PDB file of C-alpha atoms in Angstrom:
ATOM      1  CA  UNK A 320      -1.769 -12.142  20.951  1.00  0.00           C
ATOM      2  CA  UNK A 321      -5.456 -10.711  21.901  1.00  0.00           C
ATOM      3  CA  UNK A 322      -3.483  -7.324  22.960  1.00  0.00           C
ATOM      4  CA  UNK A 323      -2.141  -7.097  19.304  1.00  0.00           C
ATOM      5  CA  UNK A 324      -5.210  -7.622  18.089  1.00  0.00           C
ATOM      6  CA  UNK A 325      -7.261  -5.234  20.207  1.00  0.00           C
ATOM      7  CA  UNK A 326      -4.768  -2.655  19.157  1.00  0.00           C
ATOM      8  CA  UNK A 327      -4.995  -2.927  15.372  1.00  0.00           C
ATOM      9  CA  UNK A 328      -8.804  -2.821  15.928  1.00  0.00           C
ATOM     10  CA  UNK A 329      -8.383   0.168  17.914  1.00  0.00           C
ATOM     11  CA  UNK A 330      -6.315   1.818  15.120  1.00  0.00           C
ATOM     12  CA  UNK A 331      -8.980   1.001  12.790  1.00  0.00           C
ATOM     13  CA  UNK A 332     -11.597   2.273  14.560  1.00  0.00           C
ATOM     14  CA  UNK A 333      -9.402   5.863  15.198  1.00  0.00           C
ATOM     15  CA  UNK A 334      -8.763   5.719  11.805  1.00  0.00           C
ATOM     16  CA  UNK A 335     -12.759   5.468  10.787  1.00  0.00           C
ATOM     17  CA  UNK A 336     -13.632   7.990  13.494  1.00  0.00           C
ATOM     18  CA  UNK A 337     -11.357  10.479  11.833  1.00  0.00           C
ATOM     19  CA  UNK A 338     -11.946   9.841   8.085  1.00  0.00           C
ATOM     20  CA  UNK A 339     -16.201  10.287   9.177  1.00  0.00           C
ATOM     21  CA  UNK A 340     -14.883  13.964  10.690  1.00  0.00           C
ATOM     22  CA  UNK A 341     -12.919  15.045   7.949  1.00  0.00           C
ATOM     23  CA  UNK A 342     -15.720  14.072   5.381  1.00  0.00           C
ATOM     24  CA  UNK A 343     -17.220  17.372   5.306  1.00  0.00           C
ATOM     25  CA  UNK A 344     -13.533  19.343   4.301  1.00  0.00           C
ATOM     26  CA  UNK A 345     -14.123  17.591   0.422  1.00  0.00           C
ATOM     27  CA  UNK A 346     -13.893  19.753  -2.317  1.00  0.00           C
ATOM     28  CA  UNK A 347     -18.159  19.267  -2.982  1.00  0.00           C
ATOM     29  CA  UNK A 348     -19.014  20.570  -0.025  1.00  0.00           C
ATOM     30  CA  UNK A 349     -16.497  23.640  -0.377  1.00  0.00           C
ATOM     31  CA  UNK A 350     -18.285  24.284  -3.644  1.00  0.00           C
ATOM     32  CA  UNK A 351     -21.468  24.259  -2.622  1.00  0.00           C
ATOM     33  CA  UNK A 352     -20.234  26.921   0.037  1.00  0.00           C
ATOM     34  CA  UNK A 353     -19.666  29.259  -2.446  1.00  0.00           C
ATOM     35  CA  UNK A 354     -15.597  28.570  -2.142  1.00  0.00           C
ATOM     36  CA  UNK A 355     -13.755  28.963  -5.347  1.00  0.00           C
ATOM     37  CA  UNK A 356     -11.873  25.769  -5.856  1.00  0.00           C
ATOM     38  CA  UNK A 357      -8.739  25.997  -8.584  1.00  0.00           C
ATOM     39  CA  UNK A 358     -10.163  24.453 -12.359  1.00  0.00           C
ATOM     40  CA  UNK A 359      -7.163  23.138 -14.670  1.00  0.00           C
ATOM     41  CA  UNK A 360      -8.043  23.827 -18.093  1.00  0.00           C
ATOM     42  CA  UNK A 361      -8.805  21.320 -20.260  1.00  0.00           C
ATOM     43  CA  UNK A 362      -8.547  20.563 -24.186  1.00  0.00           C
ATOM     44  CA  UNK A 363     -11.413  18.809 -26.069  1.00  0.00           C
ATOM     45  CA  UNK A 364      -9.716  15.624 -25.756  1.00  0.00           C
ATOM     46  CA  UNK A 365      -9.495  15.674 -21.934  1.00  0.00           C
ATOM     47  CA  UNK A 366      -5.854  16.270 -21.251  1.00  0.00           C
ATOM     48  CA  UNK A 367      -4.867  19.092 -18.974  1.00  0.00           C
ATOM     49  CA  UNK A 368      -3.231  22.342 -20.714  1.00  0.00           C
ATOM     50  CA  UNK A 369      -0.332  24.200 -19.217  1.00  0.00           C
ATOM     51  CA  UNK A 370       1.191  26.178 -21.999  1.00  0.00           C
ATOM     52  CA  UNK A 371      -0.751  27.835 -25.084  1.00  0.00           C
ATOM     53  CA  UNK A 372      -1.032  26.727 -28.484  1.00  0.00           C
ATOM     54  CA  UNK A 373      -0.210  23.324 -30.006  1.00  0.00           C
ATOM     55  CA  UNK A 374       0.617  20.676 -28.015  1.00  0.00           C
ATOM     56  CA  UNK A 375       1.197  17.335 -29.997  1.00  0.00           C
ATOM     57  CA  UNK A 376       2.495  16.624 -33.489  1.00  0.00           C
ATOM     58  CA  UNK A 377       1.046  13.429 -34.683  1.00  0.00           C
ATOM     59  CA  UNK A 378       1.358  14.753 -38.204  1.00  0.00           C
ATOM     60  CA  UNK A 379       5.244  14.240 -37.869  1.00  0.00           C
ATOM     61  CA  UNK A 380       5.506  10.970 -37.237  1.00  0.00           C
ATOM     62  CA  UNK A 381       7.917   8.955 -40.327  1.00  0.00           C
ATOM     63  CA  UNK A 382       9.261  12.243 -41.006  1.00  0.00           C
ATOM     64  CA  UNK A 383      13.241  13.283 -40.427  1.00  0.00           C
ATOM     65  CA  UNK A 384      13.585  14.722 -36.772  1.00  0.00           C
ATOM     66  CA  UNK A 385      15.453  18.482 -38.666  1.00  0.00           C
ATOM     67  CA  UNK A 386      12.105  18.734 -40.555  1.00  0.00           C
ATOM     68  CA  UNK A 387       9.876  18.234 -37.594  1.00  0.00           C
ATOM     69  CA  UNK A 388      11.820  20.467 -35.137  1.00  0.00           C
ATOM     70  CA  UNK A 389      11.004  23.403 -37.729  1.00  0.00           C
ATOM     71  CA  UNK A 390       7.252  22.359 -38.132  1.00  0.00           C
ATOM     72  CA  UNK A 391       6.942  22.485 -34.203  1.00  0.00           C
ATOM     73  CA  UNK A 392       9.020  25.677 -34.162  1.00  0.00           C
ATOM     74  CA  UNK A 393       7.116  27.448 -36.534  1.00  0.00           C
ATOM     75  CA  UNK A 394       3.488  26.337 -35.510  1.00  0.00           C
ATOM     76  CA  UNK A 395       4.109  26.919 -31.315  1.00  0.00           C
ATOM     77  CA  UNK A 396       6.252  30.253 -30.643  1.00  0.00           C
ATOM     78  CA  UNK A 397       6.653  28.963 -26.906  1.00  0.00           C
ATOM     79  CA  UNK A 398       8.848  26.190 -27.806  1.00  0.00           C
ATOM     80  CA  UNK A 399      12.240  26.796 -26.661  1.00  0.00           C
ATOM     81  CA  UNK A 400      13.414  23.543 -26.565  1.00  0.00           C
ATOM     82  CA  UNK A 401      13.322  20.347 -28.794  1.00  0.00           C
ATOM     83  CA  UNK A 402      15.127  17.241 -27.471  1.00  0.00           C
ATOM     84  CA  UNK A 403      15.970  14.217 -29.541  1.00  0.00           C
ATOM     85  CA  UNK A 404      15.146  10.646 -27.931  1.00  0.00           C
ATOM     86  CA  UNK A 405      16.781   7.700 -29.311  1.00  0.00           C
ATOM     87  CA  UNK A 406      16.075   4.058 -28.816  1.00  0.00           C
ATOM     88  CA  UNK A 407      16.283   2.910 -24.837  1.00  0.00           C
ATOM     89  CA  UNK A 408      16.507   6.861 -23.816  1.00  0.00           C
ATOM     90  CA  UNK A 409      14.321   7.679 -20.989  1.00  0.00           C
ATOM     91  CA  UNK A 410      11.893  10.717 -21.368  1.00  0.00           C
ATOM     92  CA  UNK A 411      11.972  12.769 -17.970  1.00  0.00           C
ATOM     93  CA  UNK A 412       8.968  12.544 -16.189  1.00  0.00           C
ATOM     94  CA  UNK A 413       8.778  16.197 -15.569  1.00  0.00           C
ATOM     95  CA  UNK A 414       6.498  18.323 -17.547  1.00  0.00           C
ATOM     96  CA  UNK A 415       8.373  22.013 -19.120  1.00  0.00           C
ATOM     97  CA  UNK A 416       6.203  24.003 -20.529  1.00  0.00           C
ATOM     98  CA  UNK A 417       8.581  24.878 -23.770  1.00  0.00           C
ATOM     99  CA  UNK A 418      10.404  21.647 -24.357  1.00  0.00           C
ATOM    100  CA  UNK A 419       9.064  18.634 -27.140  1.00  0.00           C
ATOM    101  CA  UNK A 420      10.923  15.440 -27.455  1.00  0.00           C
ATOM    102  CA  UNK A 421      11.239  14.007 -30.679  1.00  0.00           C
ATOM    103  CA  UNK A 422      11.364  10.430 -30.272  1.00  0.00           C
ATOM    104  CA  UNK A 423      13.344   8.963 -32.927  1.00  0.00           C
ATOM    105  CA  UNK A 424      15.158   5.982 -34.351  1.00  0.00           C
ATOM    106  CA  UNK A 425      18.892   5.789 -35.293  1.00  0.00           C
ATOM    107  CA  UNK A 426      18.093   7.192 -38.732  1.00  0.00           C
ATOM    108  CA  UNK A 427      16.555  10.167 -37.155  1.00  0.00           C
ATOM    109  CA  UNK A 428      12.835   9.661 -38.594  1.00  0.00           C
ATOM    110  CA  UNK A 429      10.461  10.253 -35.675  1.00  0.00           C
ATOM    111  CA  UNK A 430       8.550   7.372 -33.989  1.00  0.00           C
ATOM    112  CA  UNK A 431       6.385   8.649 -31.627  1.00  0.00           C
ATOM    113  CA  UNK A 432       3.773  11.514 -31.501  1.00  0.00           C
ATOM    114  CA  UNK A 433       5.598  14.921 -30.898  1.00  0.00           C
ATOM    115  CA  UNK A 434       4.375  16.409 -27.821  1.00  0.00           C
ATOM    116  CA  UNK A 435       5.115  18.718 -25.322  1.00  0.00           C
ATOM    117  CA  UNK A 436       6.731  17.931 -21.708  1.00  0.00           C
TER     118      UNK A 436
END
């Protein structure tokens, strides 16, 4: 039982030896080298931007999913896609710059805040 032991304290120790080495490869320190380091761009509210223009509709929401495809159309020439979601759908986690999912219910009036993804 003692050799277990000795051996997960010997893993932790590695483990603390090597985190204390690789403590000077953080971005901060590559910054203050002078080392450009890759900035997302970022909207006033904090989110990260991939594609240009306007990226959520909250405007839309309780109106009929055919009107809001042509607001969203109009107002952002990059969309290319608009994808109804109805009740118990699951939006894809992965983001396409071009597609909006209208989240609506079986009436087709949206539910949810437009946005792009």
């Amino acid at each position: 039982m003692e050799g277990k032991s000795m051996l997960k304290l010997s893993h932790v120790l590695a483990f603390l030896l090597l985190a204390s080495l690789f403590q000077s490869l953080m971005a901060r320190d590559l910054i203050s080298d002078g080392i450009e380091v890759l900035q997302l761009p970022v909207e006033n509210d904090g989110e990260f931007v991939f594609c240009p223009g306007k990226q959520s509709w909250p405007e839309l929401v309780g109106k009929s999913a055919g009107y809001a495809k042509q607001v969203i159309e109009k107002e952002n020439s990059i969309v290319h896609e608009v994808r109804l979601l109805f009740p118990g759908m699951v939006k894809p986690l992965n983001y396409v710059c071009g597609r909006v999912f209208l989240v609506v219910n079986f009436k087709l009036v949206v539910q949810v805040t437009p946005s792009m993804g």
